[in-house]
CSV table of C-alpha atoms and ligand atoms in Angstrom, one decimal:
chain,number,residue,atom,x,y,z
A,717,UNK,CA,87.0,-71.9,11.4
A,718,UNK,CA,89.1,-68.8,11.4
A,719,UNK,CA,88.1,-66.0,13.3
A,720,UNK,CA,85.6,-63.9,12.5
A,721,UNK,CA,84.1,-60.4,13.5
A,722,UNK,CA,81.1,-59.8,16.1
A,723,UNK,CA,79.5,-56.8,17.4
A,724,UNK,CA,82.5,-57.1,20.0
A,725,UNK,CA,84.6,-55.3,16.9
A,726,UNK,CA,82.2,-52.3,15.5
A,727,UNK,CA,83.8,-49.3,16.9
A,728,UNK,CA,81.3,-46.8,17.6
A,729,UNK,CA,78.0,-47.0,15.7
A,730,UNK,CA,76.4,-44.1,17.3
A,731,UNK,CA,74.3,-42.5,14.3
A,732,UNK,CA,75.0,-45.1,11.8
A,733,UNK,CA,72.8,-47.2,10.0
A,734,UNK,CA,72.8,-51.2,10.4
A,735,UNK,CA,71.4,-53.4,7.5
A,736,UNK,CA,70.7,-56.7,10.0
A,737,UNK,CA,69.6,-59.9,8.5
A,738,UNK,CA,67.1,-61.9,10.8
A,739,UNK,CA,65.0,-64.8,10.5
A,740,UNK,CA,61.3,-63.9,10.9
A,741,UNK,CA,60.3,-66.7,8.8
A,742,UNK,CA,57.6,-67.6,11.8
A,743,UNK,CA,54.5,-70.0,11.6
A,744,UNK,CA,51.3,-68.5,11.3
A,745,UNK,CA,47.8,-69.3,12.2
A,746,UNK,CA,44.5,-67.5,11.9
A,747,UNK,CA,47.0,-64.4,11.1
A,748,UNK,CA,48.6,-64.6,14.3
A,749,UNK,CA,52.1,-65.6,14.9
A,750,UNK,CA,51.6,-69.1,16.3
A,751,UNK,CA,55.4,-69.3,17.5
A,752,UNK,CA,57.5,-66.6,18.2
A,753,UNK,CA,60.8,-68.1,19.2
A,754,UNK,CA,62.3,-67.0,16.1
A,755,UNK,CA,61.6,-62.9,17.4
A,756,UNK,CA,63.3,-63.6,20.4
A,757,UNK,CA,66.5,-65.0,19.1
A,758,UNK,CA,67.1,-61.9,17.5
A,759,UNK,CA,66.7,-59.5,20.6
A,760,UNK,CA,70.3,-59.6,21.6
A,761,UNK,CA,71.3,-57.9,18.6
A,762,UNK,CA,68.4,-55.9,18.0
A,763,UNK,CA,68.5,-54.5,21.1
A,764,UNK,CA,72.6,-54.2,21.7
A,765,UNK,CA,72.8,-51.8,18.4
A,766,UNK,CA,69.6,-50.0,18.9
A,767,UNK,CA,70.9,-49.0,22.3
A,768,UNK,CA,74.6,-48.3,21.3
A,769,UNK,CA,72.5,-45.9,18.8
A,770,UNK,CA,72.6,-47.5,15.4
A,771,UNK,CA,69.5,-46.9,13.1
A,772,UNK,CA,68.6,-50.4,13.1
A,773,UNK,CA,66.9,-51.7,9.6
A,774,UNK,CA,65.8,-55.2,9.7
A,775,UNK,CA,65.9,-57.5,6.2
A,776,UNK,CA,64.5,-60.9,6.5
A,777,UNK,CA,62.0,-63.3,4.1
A,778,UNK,CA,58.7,-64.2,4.5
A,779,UNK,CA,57.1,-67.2,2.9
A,780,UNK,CA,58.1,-68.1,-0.6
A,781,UNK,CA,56.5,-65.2,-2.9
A,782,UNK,CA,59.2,-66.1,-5.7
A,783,UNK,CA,59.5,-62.5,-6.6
A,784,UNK,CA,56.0,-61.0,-5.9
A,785,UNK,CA,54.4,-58.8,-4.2
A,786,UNK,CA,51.9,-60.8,-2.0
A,787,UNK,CA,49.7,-58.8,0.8
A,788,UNK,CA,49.4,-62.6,2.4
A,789,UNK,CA,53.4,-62.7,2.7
A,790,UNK,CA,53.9,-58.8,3.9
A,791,UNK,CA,56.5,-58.3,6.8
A,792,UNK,CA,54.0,-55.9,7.8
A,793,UNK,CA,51.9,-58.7,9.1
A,794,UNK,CA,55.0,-59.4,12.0
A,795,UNK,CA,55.0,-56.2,13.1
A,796,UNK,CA,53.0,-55.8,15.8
A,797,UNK,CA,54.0,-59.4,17.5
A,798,UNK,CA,57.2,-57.9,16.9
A,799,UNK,CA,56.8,-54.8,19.1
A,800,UNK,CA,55.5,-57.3,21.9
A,801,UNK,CA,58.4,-59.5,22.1
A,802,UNK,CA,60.8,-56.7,21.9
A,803,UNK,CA,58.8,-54.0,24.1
A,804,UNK,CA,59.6,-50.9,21.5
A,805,UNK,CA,58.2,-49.4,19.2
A,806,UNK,CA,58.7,-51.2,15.3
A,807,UNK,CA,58.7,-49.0,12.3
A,808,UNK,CA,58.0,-51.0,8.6
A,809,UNK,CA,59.3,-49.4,6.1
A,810,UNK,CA,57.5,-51.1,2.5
A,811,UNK,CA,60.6,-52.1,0.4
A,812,UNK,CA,64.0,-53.3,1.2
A,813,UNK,CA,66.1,-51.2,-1.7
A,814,UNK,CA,67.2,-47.7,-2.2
A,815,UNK,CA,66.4,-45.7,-4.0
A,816,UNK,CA,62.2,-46.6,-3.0
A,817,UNK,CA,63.3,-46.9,0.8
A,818,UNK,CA,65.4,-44.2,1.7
A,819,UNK,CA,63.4,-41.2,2.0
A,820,UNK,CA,61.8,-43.7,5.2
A,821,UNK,CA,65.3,-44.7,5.7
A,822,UNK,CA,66.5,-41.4,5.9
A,823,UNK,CA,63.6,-40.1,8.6
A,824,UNK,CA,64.4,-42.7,11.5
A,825,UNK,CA,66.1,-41.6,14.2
A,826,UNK,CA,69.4,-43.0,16.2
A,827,UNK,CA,68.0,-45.7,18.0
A,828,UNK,CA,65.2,-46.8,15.8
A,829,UNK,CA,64.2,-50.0,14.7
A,830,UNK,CA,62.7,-50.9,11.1
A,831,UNK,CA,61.3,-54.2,9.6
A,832,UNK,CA,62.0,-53.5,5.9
A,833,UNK,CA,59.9,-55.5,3.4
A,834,UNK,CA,60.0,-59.1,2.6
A,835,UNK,CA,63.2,-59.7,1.0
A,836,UNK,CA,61.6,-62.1,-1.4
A,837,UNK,CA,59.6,-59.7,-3.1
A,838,UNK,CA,62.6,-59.0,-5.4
A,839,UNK,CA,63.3,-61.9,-7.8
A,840,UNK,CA,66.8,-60.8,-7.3
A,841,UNK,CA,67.0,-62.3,-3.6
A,842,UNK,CA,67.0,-66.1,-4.2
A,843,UNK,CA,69.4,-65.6,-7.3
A,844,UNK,CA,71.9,-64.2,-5.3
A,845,UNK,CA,71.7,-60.7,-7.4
A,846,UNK,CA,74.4,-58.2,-6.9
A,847,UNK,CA,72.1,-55.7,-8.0
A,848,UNK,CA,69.6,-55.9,-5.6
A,849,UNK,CA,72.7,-56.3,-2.9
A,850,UNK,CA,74.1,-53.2,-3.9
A,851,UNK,CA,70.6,-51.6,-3.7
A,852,UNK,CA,70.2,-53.2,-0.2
A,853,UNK,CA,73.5,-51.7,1.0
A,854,UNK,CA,73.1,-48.1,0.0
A,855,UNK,CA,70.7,-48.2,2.9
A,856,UNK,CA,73.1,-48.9,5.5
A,857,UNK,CA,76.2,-48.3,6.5
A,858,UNK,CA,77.4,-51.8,8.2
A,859,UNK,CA,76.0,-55.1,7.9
A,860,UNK,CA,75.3,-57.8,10.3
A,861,UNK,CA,73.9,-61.5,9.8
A,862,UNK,CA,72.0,-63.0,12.5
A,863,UNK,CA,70.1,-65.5,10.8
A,864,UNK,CA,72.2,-68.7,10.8
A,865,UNK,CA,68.7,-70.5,9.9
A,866,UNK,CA,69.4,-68.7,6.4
A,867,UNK,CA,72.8,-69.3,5.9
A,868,UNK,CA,72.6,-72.5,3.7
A,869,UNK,CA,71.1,-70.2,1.2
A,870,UNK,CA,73.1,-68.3,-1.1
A,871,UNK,CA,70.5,-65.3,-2.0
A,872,UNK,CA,71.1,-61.1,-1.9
A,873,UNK,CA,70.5,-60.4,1.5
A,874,UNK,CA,72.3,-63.5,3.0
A,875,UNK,CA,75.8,-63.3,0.4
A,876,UNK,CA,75.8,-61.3,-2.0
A,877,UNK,CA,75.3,-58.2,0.5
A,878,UNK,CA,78.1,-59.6,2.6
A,879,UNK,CA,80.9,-58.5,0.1
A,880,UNK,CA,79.4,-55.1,-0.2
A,881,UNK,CA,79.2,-53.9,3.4
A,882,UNK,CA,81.8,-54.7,6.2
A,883,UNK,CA,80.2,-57.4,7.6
A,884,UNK,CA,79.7,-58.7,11.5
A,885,UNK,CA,77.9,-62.3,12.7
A,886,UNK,CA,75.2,-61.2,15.1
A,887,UNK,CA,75.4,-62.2,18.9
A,888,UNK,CA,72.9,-65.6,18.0
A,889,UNK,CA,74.7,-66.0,14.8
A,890,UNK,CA,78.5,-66.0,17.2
A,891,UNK,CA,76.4,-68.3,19.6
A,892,UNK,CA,75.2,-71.1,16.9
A,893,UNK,CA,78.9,-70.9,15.3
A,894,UNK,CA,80.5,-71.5,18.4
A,895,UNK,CA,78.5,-74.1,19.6
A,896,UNK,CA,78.8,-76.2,16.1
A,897,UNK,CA,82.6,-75.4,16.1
A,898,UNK,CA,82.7,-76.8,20.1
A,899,UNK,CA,80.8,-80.2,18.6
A,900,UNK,CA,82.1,-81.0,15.7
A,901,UNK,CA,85.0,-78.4,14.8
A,902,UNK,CA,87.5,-79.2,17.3
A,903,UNK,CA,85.2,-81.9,19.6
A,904,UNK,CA,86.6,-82.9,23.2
A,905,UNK,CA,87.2,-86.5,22.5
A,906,UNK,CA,85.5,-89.3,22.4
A,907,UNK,CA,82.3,-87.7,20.7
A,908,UNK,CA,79.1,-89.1,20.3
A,909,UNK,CA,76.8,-88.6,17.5
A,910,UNK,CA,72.7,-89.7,17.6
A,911,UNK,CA,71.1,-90.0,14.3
A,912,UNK,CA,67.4,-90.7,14.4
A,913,UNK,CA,64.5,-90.3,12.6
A,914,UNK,CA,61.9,-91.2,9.8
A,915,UNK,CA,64.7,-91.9,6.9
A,916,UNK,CA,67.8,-92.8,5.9
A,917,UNK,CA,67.2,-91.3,2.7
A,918,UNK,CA,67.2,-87.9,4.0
A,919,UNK,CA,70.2,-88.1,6.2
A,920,UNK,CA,72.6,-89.8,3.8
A,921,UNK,CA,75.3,-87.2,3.8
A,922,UNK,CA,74.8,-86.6,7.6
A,923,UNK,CA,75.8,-90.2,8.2
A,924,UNK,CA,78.6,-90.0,5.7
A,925,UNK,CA,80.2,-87.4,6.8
A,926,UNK,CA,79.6,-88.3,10.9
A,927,UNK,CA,81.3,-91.5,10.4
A,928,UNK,CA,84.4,-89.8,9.7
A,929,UNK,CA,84.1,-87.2,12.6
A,930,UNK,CA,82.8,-89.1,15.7
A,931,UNK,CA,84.2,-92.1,17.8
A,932,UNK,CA,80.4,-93.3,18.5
A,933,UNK,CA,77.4,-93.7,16.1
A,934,UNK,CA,73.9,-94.4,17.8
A,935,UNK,CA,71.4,-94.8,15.2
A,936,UNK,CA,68.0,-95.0,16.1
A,937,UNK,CA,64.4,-94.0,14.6
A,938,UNK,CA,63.0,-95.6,11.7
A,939,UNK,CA,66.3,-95.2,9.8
A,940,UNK,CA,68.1,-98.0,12.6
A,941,UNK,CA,65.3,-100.0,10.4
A,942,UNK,CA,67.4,-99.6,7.5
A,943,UNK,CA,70.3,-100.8,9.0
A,944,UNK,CA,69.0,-103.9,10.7
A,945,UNK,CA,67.3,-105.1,7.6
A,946,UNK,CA,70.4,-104.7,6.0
A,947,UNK,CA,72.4,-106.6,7.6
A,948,UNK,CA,69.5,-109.9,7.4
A,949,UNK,CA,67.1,-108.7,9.8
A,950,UNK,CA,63.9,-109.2,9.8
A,951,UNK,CA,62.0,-106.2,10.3
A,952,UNK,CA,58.6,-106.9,9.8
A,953,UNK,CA,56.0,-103.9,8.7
A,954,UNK,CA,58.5,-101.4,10.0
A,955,UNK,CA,59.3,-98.2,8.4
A,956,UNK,CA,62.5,-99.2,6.6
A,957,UNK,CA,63.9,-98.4,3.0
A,958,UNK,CA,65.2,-101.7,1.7
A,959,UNK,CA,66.2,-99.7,-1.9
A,960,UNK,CA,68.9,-98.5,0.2
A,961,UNK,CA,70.4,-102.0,2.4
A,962,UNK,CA,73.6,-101.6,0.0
A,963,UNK,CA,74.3,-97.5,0.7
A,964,UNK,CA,73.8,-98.8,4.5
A,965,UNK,CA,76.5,-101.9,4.5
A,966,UNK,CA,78.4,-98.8,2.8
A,967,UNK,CA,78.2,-96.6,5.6
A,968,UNK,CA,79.0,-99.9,7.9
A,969,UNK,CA,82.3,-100.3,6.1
A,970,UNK,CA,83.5,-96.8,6.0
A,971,UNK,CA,82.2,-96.3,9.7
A,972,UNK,CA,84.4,-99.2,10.5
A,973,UNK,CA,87.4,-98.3,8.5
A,974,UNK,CA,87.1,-94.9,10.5
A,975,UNK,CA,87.1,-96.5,14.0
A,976,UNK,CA,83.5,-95.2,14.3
A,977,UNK,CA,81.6,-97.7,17.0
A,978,UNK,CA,78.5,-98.0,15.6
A,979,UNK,CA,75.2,-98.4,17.6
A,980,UNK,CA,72.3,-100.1,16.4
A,981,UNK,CA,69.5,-101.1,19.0
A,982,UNK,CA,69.4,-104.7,19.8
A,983,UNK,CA,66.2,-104.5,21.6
A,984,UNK,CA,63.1,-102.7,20.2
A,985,UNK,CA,59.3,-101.8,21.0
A,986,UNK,CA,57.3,-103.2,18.7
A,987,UNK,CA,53.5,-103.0,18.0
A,988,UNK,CA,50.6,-104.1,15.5
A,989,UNK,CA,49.1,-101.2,14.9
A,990,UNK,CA,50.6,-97.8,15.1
A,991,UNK,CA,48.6,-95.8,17.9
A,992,UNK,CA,48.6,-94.7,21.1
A,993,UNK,CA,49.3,-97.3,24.2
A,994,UNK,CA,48.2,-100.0,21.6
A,995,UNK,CA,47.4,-103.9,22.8
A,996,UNK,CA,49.7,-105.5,20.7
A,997,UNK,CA,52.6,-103.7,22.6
A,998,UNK,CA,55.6,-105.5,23.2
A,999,UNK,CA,59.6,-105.6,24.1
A,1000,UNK,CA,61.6,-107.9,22.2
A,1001,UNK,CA,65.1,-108.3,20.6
A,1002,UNK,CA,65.5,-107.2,17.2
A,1003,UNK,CA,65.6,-110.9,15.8
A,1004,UNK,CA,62.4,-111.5,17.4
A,1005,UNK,CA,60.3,-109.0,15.1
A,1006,UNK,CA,56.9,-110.8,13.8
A,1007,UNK,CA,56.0,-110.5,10.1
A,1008,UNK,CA,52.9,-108.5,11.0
A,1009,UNK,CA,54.6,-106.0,13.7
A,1010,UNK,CA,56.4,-102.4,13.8
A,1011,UNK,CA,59.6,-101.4,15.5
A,1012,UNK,CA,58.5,-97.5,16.9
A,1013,UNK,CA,61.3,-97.5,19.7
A,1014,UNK,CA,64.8,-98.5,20.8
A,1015,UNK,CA,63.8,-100.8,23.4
A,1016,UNK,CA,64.6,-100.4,27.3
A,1017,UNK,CA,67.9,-102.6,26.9
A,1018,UNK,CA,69.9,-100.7,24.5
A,1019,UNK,CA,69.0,-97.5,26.1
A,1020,UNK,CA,70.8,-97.9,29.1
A,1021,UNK,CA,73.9,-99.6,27.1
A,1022,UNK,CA,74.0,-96.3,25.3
A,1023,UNK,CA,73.7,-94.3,28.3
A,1024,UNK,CA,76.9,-95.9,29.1
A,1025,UNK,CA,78.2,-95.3,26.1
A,1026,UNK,CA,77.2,-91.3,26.8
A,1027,UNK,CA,79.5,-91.5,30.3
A,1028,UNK,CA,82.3,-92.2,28.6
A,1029,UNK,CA,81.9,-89.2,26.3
A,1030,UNK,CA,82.7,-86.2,26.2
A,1031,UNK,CA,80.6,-84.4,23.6
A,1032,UNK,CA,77.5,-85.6,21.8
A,1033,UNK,CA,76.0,-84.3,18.7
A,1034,UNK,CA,72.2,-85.5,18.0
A,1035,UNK,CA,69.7,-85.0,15.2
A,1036,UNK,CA,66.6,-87.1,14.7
A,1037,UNK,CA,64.4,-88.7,17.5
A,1038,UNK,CA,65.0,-92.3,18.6
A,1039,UNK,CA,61.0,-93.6,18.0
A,1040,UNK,CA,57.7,-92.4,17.0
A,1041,UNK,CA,57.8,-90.0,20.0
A,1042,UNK,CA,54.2,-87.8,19.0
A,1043,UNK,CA,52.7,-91.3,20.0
A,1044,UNK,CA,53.3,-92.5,23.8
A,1045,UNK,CA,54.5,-94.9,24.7
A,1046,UNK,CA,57.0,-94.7,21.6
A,1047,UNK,CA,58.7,-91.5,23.3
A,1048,UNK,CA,60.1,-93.7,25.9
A,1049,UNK,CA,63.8,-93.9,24.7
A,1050,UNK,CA,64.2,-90.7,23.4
A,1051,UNK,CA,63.1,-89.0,26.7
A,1052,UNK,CA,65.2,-91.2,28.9
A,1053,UNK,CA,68.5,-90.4,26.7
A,1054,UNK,CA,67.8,-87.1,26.4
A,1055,UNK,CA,67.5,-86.6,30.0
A,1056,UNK,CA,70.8,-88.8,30.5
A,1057,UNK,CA,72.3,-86.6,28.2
A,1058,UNK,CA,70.8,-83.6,29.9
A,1059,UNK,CA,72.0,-84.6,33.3
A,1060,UNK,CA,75.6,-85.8,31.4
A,1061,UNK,CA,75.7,-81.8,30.5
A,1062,UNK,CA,74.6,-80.5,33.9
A,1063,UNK,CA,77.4,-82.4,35.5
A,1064,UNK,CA,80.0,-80.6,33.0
A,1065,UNK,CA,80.9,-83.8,31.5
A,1066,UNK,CA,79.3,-83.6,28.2
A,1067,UNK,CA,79.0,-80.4,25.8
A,1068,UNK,CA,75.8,-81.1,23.9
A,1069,UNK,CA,74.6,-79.7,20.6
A,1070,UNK,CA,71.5,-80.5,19.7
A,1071,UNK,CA,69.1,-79.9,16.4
A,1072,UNK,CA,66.5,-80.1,13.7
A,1073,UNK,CA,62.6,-79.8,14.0
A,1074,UNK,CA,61.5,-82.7,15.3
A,1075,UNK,CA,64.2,-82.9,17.6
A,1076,UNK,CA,63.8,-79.9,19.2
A,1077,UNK,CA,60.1,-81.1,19.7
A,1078,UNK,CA,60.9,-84.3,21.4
A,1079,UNK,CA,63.6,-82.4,23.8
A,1080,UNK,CA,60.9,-79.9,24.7
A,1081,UNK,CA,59.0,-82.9,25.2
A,1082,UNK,CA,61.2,-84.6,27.6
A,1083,UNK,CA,61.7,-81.2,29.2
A,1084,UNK,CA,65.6,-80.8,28.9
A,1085,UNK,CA,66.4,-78.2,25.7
A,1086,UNK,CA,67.5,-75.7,28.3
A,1087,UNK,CA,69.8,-78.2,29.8
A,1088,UNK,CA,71.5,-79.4,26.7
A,1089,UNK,CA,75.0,-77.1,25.8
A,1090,UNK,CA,73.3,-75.6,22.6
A,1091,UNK,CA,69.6,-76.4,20.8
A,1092,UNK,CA,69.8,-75.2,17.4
A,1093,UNK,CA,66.4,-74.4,15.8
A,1094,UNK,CA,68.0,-73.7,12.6
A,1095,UNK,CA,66.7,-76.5,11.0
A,1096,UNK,CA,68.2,-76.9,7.0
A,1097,UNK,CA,71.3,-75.3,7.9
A,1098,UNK,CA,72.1,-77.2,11.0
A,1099,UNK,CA,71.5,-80.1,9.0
A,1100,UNK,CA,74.1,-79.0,6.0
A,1101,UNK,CA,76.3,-78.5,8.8
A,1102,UNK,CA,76.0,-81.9,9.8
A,1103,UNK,CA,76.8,-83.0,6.3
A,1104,UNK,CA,79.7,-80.8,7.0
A,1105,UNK,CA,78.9,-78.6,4.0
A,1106,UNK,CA,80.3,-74.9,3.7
A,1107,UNK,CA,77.5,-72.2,4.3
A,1108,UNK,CA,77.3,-69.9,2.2
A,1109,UNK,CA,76.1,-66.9,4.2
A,1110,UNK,CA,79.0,-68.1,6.9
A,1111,UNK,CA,81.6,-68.1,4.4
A,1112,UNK,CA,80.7,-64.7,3.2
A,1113,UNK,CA,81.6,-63.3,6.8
A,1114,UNK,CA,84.6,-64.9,6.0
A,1115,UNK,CA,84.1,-67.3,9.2
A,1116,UNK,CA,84.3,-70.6,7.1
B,349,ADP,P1,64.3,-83.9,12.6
B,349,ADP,O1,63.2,-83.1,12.2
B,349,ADP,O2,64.7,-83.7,14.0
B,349,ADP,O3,65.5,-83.8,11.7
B,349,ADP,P2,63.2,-86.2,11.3
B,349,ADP,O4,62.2,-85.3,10.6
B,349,ADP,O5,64.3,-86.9,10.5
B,349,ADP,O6,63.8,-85.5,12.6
B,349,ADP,O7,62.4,-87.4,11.9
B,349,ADP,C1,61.4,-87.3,12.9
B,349,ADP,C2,60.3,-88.3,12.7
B,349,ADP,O8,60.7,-89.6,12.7
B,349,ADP,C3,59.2,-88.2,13.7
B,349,ADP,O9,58.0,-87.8,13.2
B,349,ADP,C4,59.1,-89.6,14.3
B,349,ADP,O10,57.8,-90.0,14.5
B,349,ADP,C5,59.7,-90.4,13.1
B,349,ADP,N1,60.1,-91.7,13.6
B,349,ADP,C6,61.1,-92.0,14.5
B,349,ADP,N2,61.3,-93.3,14.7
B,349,ADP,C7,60.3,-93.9,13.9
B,349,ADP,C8,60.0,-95.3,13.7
B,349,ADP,N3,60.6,-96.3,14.3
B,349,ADP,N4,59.0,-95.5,12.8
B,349,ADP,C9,58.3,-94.5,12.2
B,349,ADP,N5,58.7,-93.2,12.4
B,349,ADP,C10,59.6,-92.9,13.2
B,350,MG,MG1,61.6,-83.3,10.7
């Protein structure tokens, strides 16, 4: 990653007008907004340029209105949760381009803030249109992306805008680049990587591309299912892809070509039925699975061998849950990592980058995402970065 600009470089913005892309993409129930920790991952920036005096004019998506105008997927509808979590005053100005937006544009004052209209409304955004860029840009004077949760996307507001306006990473954007580059850029050595989750199908790359990058593997989750079965385990009921036993001997080879330790549980928790605190509930080793049961942890065993496999590390990267965690007891190993990994951090042993949906769940869950190095809710794009991808809204900053 070559350096890139930040706020840290604007000279003085006094009077000028910012074009800053956020994500505001937030879930919604009853017409409420259910879950506002996207709003207040932008108030850094929001607030820094608003009170070094920039006119600050918001662009972000909402829903997936391919092109339409939809009442149902109106910025307007964020605005007032908006003004809670930031304390101001919000203006909303009904389009996004010039020349419609800039007689609104023109009226704000130094200082200001405006949510501009859902980017997505012009068919022009998800093609990447240099059209509708240029008729974004005329609006502002500078541009800034703060939403790294956007960046795997290639549309108007994200790229296309980037080579238009000079362009700055906003302070969460900096923070989630500098944390990826600190895990898996230029890692402290050994690093650790934890894959977990449903499927292996859906973190093929991620694997691929970790085996070349980390010294340990821990796979876990009904993916570690995969693996067992494919190298003659019998795994019972369990959630496990058997279509896909060759790609995982695949990964085992190039894993150990790479020197990459790989970590597959060799104890699990297994039950009958999948439910809460079933009766059929038991710990056994992975060659001890019946024909009628489920693995829906790492068991006890292997957890503390890879907390001693975490001690001896000096980073760890993790995406995907180790078990069924929404159903106790099936949490168990995931919240006793996580908090060894937590603790690991606290001591200043281990930088730790953590991400995707679930996963930022289950560390809630266990009660550590504050103690981790870096939680990334950035979903798709923290996941591309895991497949070590190039994003295209990061590029366009020239960061890559
Ligand atoms: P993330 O959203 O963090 O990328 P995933 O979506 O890949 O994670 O996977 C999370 C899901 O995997 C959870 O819903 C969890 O219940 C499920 N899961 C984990 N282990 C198992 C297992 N052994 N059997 C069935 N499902 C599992
Ligand atoms: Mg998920």
């Amino acid at each position: 990653m070559s350096s890139f600009r930040t706020l840290d470089d604007l000279g003085d913005v006094s009077g000028k007008k910012a074009l800053v892309r956020i994500d505001l993409n937030v879930p919604m129930a009853n017409g409420e907004v259910a879950d506002d920790t996207r709003l207040r991952a932008t108030l850094p920036t929001v607030t820094e340029l608003a009170d070094r005096g920039a006119t600050v004019l918001l662009l972000a998506h909402f829903g997936r209105p391919k092109g339409e105008r939809r009442d149902d997927m109106s910025l307007r509808r964020i605005v007032p949760a908006y003004e809670r979590v930031l304390g101001r005053p919000v203006h909303f100005i009904p389009d996004c381009t010039a020349p419609e937006a800039e007689a609104a544009v023109a009226a704000l004052q130094s200082g200001d803030i405006a949510i501009l209209e859902n980017t997505r409304f012009h068919e022009g955004e998800e093609k990447n249109d240099p059209d509708l860029a240029r008729a974004m840009a005329t609006l502002g004077d500078f541009y800034v992306d703060d939403a790294f949760s956007a960046a795997h996307r290639a549309h108007a507001s994200t790229e296309a805008i980037a080579h238009i306006l000079p362009a700055y990473a906003g302070r969460a954007m900096e923070a989630e680049l500098k944390a990826l580059e600190q895990a898996l850029g230029k890692p402290q050595r050994p690093v650790a990587a934890v894959v977990g989750g449903a499927k292996v199908s859906t973190k093929l790359e991620v694997l691929r591309h970790l085996v070349a990058k980390v010294d340990h593997l821990i796979i876990g989750g009904g993916m570690a299912n995969t693996f067992l079965a494919a190298r003659g385990v019998a795994v019972g009921k369990s959630l496990c892809e058997h279509e896909l036993a060759h790609t995982a001997l695949e990964i085992l080879d190039a894993a150990e070509r790479a020197n990459c330790t790989v970590h597959l549980p060799y104890d699990v928790v297994v039950a009958k039925q999948f439910a809460p605190n079933p009766p059929s509930l038991r710990i056994c080793n992975v060659h001890e699975v019946a024909a009628d049961e489920m693995i829906l942890d790492v068991g006890p065993a292997a957890v503390e061998a890879l907390a001693d496999v975490l001690k001896t590390c000096r980073t760890l990267v993790w995406n995907g849950p180790l078990g069924a965690f929404e159903t106790p007891p099936f949490d168990a190993a995931t919240v006793a990592l996580a908090k060894i990994a937590a603790a690991l951090t606290q001591d200043g042993s281990l930088v730790s980058v953590a991400g995707g949906g679930d996963t930022v769940a289950a560390l809630n869950h266990a009660g550590v995402a504050g103690d981790f190095t870096f939680v990334s809710t950035a979903g798709g794009a923290f996941l591309e970065w895991m497949e070590g991808k190039e994003l295209p809204g990061v590029k366009a900053l020239g960061l890559a």
